[in-house]
C-alpha cells in the first residue's frame, strides 16, 4: 500500500484524488484511507498533526491527494458582546472542548449538555452543518523533532520543515 511521505498545506497543481475527512480524521498519525476515486494509501506520519482543509497528502510516488474538510454537525455560538463571548470561550476551554474561534463567534460539535451550559451563560446557540477547524492547542505535537507541521498565519495555513 502506498504511504503518505509528507503533507503540504496547499495543493501544487491538480490532485490525483481527494479524501473528505471529519476533523478527528484530519488529526491522526496513522490511518488507512481510500480516496473518492479509489486510490488506497496509508497515512503514516511520525506524529499526529492537524491537517488543514485544502492540504495535499504527498504519496511515495509523488501524487497528491487533496484533503477536504467534511461538513459536521456543529453549533455556532455568539453573544451580546465581546466580554460575554470571552467568558463562554473560557468555560469551553476549561472543559477542554475542541473549539473553532471565528472572531465574533465560536463553533463546537453538537452536544446538548454544552449547548445548555452556553445558553445558561447568555450565549446564542444555532445549529449548523459546516467543516470544523478547531484550535489545535498550544501543546500539540509537530515541529519539535524534524517533522512537517501545519499552522495558521493571518487567516491561511502554512507548513514548515524543522
Coordinates of N, CA and C in Angstrom, one line a residue:
X1 N 0.9 -1.2 0.0 CA 0.0 0.0 0.0 C 0.9 1.2 0.0
X2 N 0.5 2.2 -0.8 CA 1.3 3.5 -0.9 C 1.2 4.2 0.4
X3 N 2.3 4.9 0.8 CA 2.3 5.7 2.0 C 2.3 7.1 1.7
X4 N 1.8 8.0 2.6 CA 2.0 9.4 2.6 C 3.4 9.7 3.1
X5 N 4.2 10.4 2.3 CA 5.5 10.8 2.8 C 5.6 12.1 3.5
X6 N 4.7 13.0 3.1 CA 4.6 14.3 3.8 C 3.3 15.0 3.5
X7 N 3.1 16.1 4.1 CA 1.9 16.9 4.0 C 2.3 18.4 3.6
X8 N 1.6 18.9 2.6 CA 1.7 20.3 2.2 C 0.4 21.0 2.6
X9 N 0.5 22.2 3.0 CA -0.7 22.9 3.4 C -1.6 23.2 2.2
X10 N -1.0 23.3 1.0 CA -1.8 23.6 -0.2 C -1.4 22.7 -1.3
X11 N -2.3 22.5 -2.3 CA -2.0 21.7 -3.5 C -1.1 22.5 -4.4
X12 N -0.3 21.8 -5.1 CA 0.6 22.4 -6.1 C 0.3 21.6 -7.4
X13 N -0.7 22.2 -8.2 CA -1.2 21.5 -9.4 C -2.4 20.7 -9.1
X14 N -2.8 19.9 -10.0 CA -4.0 19.1 -9.9 C -3.8 17.9 -9.0
X15 N -4.8 17.5 -8.1 CA -4.6 16.3 -7.3 C -5.0 15.1 -8.1
X16 N -4.4 14.0 -7.7 CA -4.7 12.7 -8.3 C -6.0 12.1 -7.8
X17 N -6.4 12.6 -6.6 CA -7.7 12.1 -6.0 C -7.9 13.0 -4.8
X18 N -9.0 12.7 -4.0 CA -9.3 13.5 -2.9 C -10.0 12.7 -1.8
X19 N -9.8 13.1 -0.5 CA -10.4 12.4 0.6 C -11.2 13.5 1.3
X20 N -12.4 13.2 1.8 CA -13.2 14.1 2.6 C -13.2 13.5 4.0
X21 N -12.7 14.3 4.9 CA -12.4 13.8 6.3 C -13.0 14.8 7.4
X22 N -13.6 14.2 8.4 CA -14.0 15.0 9.6 C -12.8 15.5 10.3
X23 N -12.9 16.4 11.2 CA -11.8 17.0 11.9 C -11.0 16.0 12.7
X24 N -11.6 15.0 13.3 CA -10.9 14.0 14.0 C -9.9 13.2 13.1
X25 N -10.4 12.8 11.9 CA -9.6 12.1 11.0 C -8.5 13.0 10.3
X26 N -8.6 14.3 10.5 CA -7.5 15.2 10.0 C -6.5 15.5 11.1
X27 N -6.6 14.7 12.2 CA -5.7 14.9 13.3 C -5.2 13.5 13.7
X28 N -4.8 12.7 12.8 CA -4.3 11.4 13.0 C -2.8 11.3 12.6
X29 N -2.2 10.3 13.2 CA -0.8 10.0 12.8 C -0.8 8.8 11.8
X30 N -1.7 7.8 12.0 CA -1.7 6.6 11.2 C -3.1 6.2 10.9
X31 N -3.4 6.1 9.6 CA -4.8 5.7 9.2 C -4.8 5.2 7.7
X32 N -5.3 4.1 7.5 CA -5.5 3.6 6.1 C -6.7 4.3 5.5
X33 N -6.6 4.7 4.3 CA -7.6 5.5 3.6 C -7.8 5.1 2.2
X34 N -9.1 5.3 1.7 CA -9.4 5.1 0.3 C -10.0 6.4 -0.1
X35 N -9.4 7.0 -1.1 CA -9.9 8.3 -1.7 C -11.1 8.1 -2.5
X36 N -11.8 9.2 -2.9 CA -13.1 9.1 -3.6 C -12.9 8.4 -5.0
X37 N -11.8 8.6 -5.6 CA -11.5 7.9 -6.9 C -10.9 6.5 -6.9
X38 N -10.7 6.0 -5.6 CA -10.3 4.6 -5.5 C -8.8 4.5 -5.1
X39 N -8.0 5.5 -5.0 CA -6.6 5.4 -4.6 C -6.6 5.0 -3.1
X40 N -5.9 3.9 -2.8 CA -5.8 3.5 -1.4 C -4.4 3.8 -1.0
X41 N -4.3 4.3 0.3 CA -3.0 4.7 0.8 C -3.0 4.7 2.3
X42 N -1.8 4.8 2.9 CA -1.7 4.8 4.4 C -1.1 6.1 4.8
X43 N -1.8 6.8 5.6 CA -1.2 8.0 6.3 C -0.4 7.4 7.4
X44 N 0.9 7.7 7.4 CA 1.8 7.1 8.4 C 2.9 8.2 8.7
X45 N 2.5 9.1 9.6 CA 3.3 10.3 10.0 C 4.1 9.9 11.2
X46 N 5.2 10.6 11.5 CA 6.0 10.4 12.7 C 5.2 10.7 13.9
X47 N 4.3 11.7 13.8 CA 3.5 12.1 15.0 C 2.2 12.7 14.4
X48 N 1.1 12.7 15.2 CA -0.1 13.3 14.8 C 0.0 14.8 14.5
X49 N -0.7 15.3 13.6 CA -0.7 16.7 13.3 C -2.1 17.1 12.8
X50 N -2.3 18.4 12.8 CA -3.6 18.9 12.3 C -3.4 19.2 10.8
X51 N -4.2 18.4 10.0 CA -4.1 18.6 8.6 C -5.2 19.5 8.1
X52 N -4.9 20.7 7.6 CA -6.0 21.6 7.3 C -6.8 21.3 6.0
X53 N -8.0 21.8 5.9 CA -8.8 21.7 4.7 C -7.9 22.3 3.6
X54 N -7.9 21.6 2.4 CA -7.2 22.1 1.3 C -5.8 21.6 1.2
X55 N -5.3 20.9 2.2 CA -3.9 20.4 2.2 C -3.8 19.3 1.2
X56 N -2.5 19.0 0.9 CA -2.1 17.9 -0.1 C -1.4 16.9 0.7
X57 N -1.8 15.6 0.6 CA -1.1 14.5 1.1 C -0.2 14.0 0.0
X58 N 1.1 13.9 0.2 CA 2.0 13.6 -0.9 C 2.4 12.1 -0.7
X59 N 2.0 11.3 -1.8 CA 2.3 9.9 -1.8 C 3.7 9.6 -2.2
X60 N 4.1 8.4 -1.9 CA 5.5 8.0 -2.2 C 5.8 8.1 -3.7
X61 N 4.8 7.9 -4.5 CA 5.0 8.0 -6.0 C 4.9 9.5 -6.5
X62 N 4.7 10.4 -5.6 CA 4.7 11.9 -5.9 C 3.3 12.4 -6.2
X63 N 2.3 11.6 -6.3 CA 0.9 12.1 -6.5 C 0.4 12.8 -5.2
X64 N -0.5 13.7 -5.5 CA -1.1 14.5 -4.4 C -2.5 14.0 -4.2
X65 N -2.9 13.9 -2.9 CA -4.3 13.6 -2.5 C -4.8 14.8 -1.8
X66 N -5.9 15.5 -2.4 CA -6.4 16.7 -1.7 C -7.2 16.3 -0.5
X67 N -7.1 17.0 0.6 CA -7.8 16.9 1.8 C -9.0 17.9 1.8
X68 N -10.2 17.4 2.0 CA -11.4 18.3 2.0 C -12.0 18.1 3.4
X69 N -12.3 19.1 4.1 CA -12.9 19.0 5.4 C -14.4 18.7 5.2
X70 N -14.9 17.6 5.9 CA -16.3 17.2 5.7 C -17.2 18.1 6.6
X71 N -18.4 18.4 6.1 CA -19.3 19.1 6.9 C -19.7 18.2 8.1
X72 N -19.8 18.9 9.3 CA -20.1 18.2 10.5 C -21.3 18.9 11.2
X73 N -21.9 18.2 12.2 CA -23.0 18.7 12.9 C -22.4 19.6 14.1
X74 N -22.5 20.9 13.9 CA -21.9 21.9 14.8 C -23.0 22.8 15.4
X75 N -22.5 23.7 16.3 CA -23.3 24.8 16.8 C -22.4 26.0 16.7
X76 N -23.1 27.1 16.2 CA -22.4 28.4 16.2 C -22.8 29.1 17.5
X77 N -21.9 29.7 18.2 CA -22.1 30.4 19.4 C -21.8 31.9 19.3
X78 N -22.7 32.7 19.5 CA -22.5 34.2 19.6 C -23.0 34.7 20.9
X79 N -22.7 35.9 21.2 CA -23.1 36.5 22.5 C -23.4 38.0 22.3
X80 N -24.0 38.6 23.3 CA -24.3 40.1 23.1 C -23.2 41.0 23.0
X81 N -22.0 40.6 23.5 CA -20.8 41.4 23.5 C -19.5 40.6 23.6
X82 N -18.4 41.2 23.4 CA -17.1 40.5 23.5 C -16.8 39.9 24.8
X83 N -17.0 40.6 25.9 CA -16.7 40.0 27.2 C -17.6 38.8 27.5
X84 N -18.8 38.8 27.0 CA -19.7 37.6 27.2 C -19.2 36.4 26.4
X85 N -18.7 36.7 25.2 CA -18.2 35.6 24.3 C -16.9 35.1 24.9
X86 N -16.1 36.0 25.4 CA -14.8 35.6 26.1 C -15.1 34.7 27.3
X87 N -16.1 35.0 28.1 CA -16.4 34.2 29.2 C -16.9 32.8 28.8
X88 N -17.7 32.7 27.7 CA -18.1 31.4 27.2 C -16.9 30.6 26.7
X89 N -16.0 31.3 26.0 CA -14.8 30.6 25.5 C -14.0 30.1 26.6
X90 N -13.9 30.8 27.7 CA -13.1 30.4 28.9 C -13.7 29.1 29.4
X91 N -15.1 29.1 29.6 CA -15.8 27.9 30.1 C -15.6 26.7 29.2
X92 N -15.6 26.9 27.9 CA -15.4 25.7 27.0 C -13.9 25.3 27.1
X93 N -13.0 26.2 27.1 CA -11.6 25.8 27.3 C -11.3 25.1 28.6
X94 N -11.9 25.5 29.6 CA -11.8 24.9 30.9 C -12.2 23.4 30.9
X95 N -13.1 23.1 30.0 CA -13.6 21.7 29.8 C -12.9 21.0 28.7
X96 N -11.9 21.7 28.1 CA -11.1 21.1 27.0 C -12.0 20.7 25.8
X97 N -13.0 21.5 25.5 CA -13.8 21.3 24.4 C -13.2 21.8 23.1
X98 N -13.0 21.0 22.1 CA -12.5 21.5 20.8 C -13.3 22.6 20.3
X99 N -12.7 23.8 20.1 CA -13.5 25.0 19.7 C -12.8 25.7 18.6
X100 N -13.6 26.1 17.6 CA -13.2 26.9 16.5 C -13.4 28.4 16.8
X101 N -12.4 29.2 16.8 CA -12.5 30.6 17.1 C -12.6 31.4 15.8
X102 N -13.7 32.1 15.7 CA -14.0 32.8 14.4 C -14.3 34.3 14.7
X103 N -13.5 34.9 15.5 CA -13.7 36.4 15.8 C -14.9 36.6 16.7
X104 N -16.1 36.9 16.1 CA -17.3 37.2 16.9 C -18.2 36.0 17.1
X105 N -17.6 34.8 16.8 CA -18.4 33.6 17.0 C -17.4 32.4 17.3
X106 N -18.0 31.4 18.0 CA -17.3 30.2 18.3 C -18.1 29.0 17.6
X107 N -17.4 27.9 17.3 CA -18.1 26.7 16.9 C -17.6 25.5 17.7
X108 N -18.5 24.7 18.0 CA -18.2 23.4 18.7 C -19.1 22.3 18.1
X109 N -18.7 21.1 18.3 CA -19.5 20.0 17.9 C -20.8 20.0 18.7
X110 N -21.9 19.5 18.1 CA -23.2 19.4 18.8 C -23.1 18.6 20.1
X111 N -23.6 19.1 21.2 CA -23.6 18.4 22.5 C -24.6 19.1 23.3
X112 N -25.7 18.5 23.6 CA -26.8 19.1 24.3 C -26.5 19.7 25.7
X113 N -25.6 19.0 26.4 CA -25.1 19.5 27.7 C -24.4 20.8 27.5
X114 N -23.4 20.8 26.6 CA -22.7 22.0 26.4 C -23.5 23.2 25.8
X115 N -24.5 22.8 25.0 CA -25.4 23.8 24.4 C -26.2 24.5 25.5
X116 N -26.7 23.7 26.5 CA -27.4 24.2 27.6 C -26.5 25.1 28.5
X117 N -25.3 24.7 28.7 CA -24.4 25.5 29.5 C -24.1 26.8 28.9
X118 N -23.9 26.8 27.5 CA -23.6 28.1 26.8 C -24.9 29.0 26.9
X119 N -26.0 28.4 26.7 CA -27.3 29.2 26.8 C -27.4 29.8 28.2
X120 N -27.1 29.0 29.2 CA -27.1 29.5 30.6 C -26.2 30.6 30.9
X121 N -25.1 30.7 30.1 CA -24.1 31.8 30.2 C -24.5 33.0 29.3
X122 N -25.6 32.9 28.7 CA -26.1 34.0 27.9 C -25.7 33.9 26.4
X123 N -25.2 32.8 26.0 CA -24.8 32.6 24.6 C -26.0 32.3 23.7
X124 N -25.9 32.6 22.5 CA -26.9 32.3 21.5 C -26.4 31.2 20.7
X125 N -27.1 30.1 20.6 CA -26.7 28.8 20.0 C -27.5 28.5 18.8
X126 N -26.9 28.3 17.7 CA -27.6 28.0 16.4 C -26.9 26.8 15.8
X127 N -27.7 25.7 15.5 CA -27.2 24.5 14.9 C -26.8 24.8 13.4
X128 N -25.8 24.1 12.9 CA -25.4 24.2 11.5 C -24.6 23.0 11.1
X129 N -24.5 22.8 9.8 CA -23.6 21.8 9.2 C -22.5 22.6 8.5
X130 N -21.2 22.3 8.9 CA -20.1 23.0 8.3 C -18.8 22.3 8.6
X131 N -17.8 22.5 7.8 CA -16.5 21.9 8.1 C -16.0 22.5 9.5
X132 N -15.3 21.7 10.3 CA -14.9 22.1 11.6 C -13.3 22.1 11.7
X133 N -12.8 23.3 12.0 CA -11.4 23.5 12.2 C -11.1 24.1 13.6
X134 N -11.2 23.3 14.6 CA -11.0 23.8 16.0 C -9.5 24.1 16.2
X135 N -9.2 24.9 17.1 CA -7.8 25.3 17.5 C -7.1 24.0 17.9
X136 N -5.9 23.9 17.5 CA -5.1 22.7 17.8 C -4.5 22.7 19.2
X137 N -4.3 23.8 19.8 CA -3.8 23.9 21.2 C -2.3 24.2 21.2
X138 N -1.9 24.7 22.3 CA -0.5 25.2 22.4 C 0.5 24.0 22.6
X139 N 0.0 22.8 22.9 CA 0.9 21.7 23.2 C 0.8 20.6 22.2
X140 N 0.2 20.9 21.0 CA 0.0 19.8 20.0 C 1.4 19.5 19.5
X141 N 1.6 18.2 19.3 CA 2.9 17.7 18.7 C 3.0 18.2 17.3
X142 N 4.2 18.4 16.9 CA 4.5 18.9 15.5 C 5.5 20.0 15.5
X143 N 6.5 19.8 14.7 CA 7.5 20.9 14.6 C 8.7 20.8 15.6
X144 N 8.6 19.9 16.6 CA 9.7 19.8 17.6 C 10.8 18.9 17.1
X145 N 10.5 17.9 16.3 CA 11.5 16.9 16.0 C 11.7 16.6 14.6
X146 N 11.9 17.6 13.7 CA 12.2 17.3 12.3 C 11.0 16.9 11.5
X147 N 9.8 17.2 11.9 CA 8.6 16.8 11.1 C 8.0 18.0 10.4
X148 N 7.1 17.7 9.5 CA 6.3 18.7 8.9 C 5.1 19.0 9.8
X149 N 4.8 20.3 9.9 CA 3.6 20.7 10.6 C 2.9 21.8 10.0
X150 N 1.6 21.9 10.3 CA 0.8 23.0 9.7 C 0.3 23.9 10.8
X151 N 0.3 25.2 10.5 CA -0.3 26.1 11.5 C -0.9 27.3 10.7
X152 N -1.6 28.2 11.4 CA -2.3 29.3 10.8 C -1.5 30.6 11.0
X153 N -1.5 31.4 9.9 CA -0.9 32.7 9.9 C -1.9 33.6 9.2
X154 N -2.4 34.6 9.8 CA -3.1 35.7 9.1 C -4.3 35.1 8.2
X155 N -5.0 34.1 8.7 CA -6.1 33.5 8.1 C -5.9 32.5 7.0
X156 N -4.6 32.0 6.9 CA -4.3 30.9 5.9 C -3.3 30.0 6.6
X157 N -3.1 28.9 6.0 CA -2.3 27.8 6.6 C -0.9 27.8 5.9
X158 N 0.1 27.3 6.7 CA 1.4 27.1 6.2 C 1.9 25.8 6.7
X159 N 2.8 25.1 6.0 CA 3.6 24.0 6.7 C 5.0 24.4 6.6
X160 N 5.8 23.9 7.6 CA 7.2 24.2 7.6 C 7.9 22.9 8.0
X161 N 9.2 22.8 7.5 CA 10.0 21.7 7.9 C 10.9 22.1 9.0
X162 N 11.1 21.3 10.0 CA 12.0 21.7 11.1 C 13.0 20.5 11.3

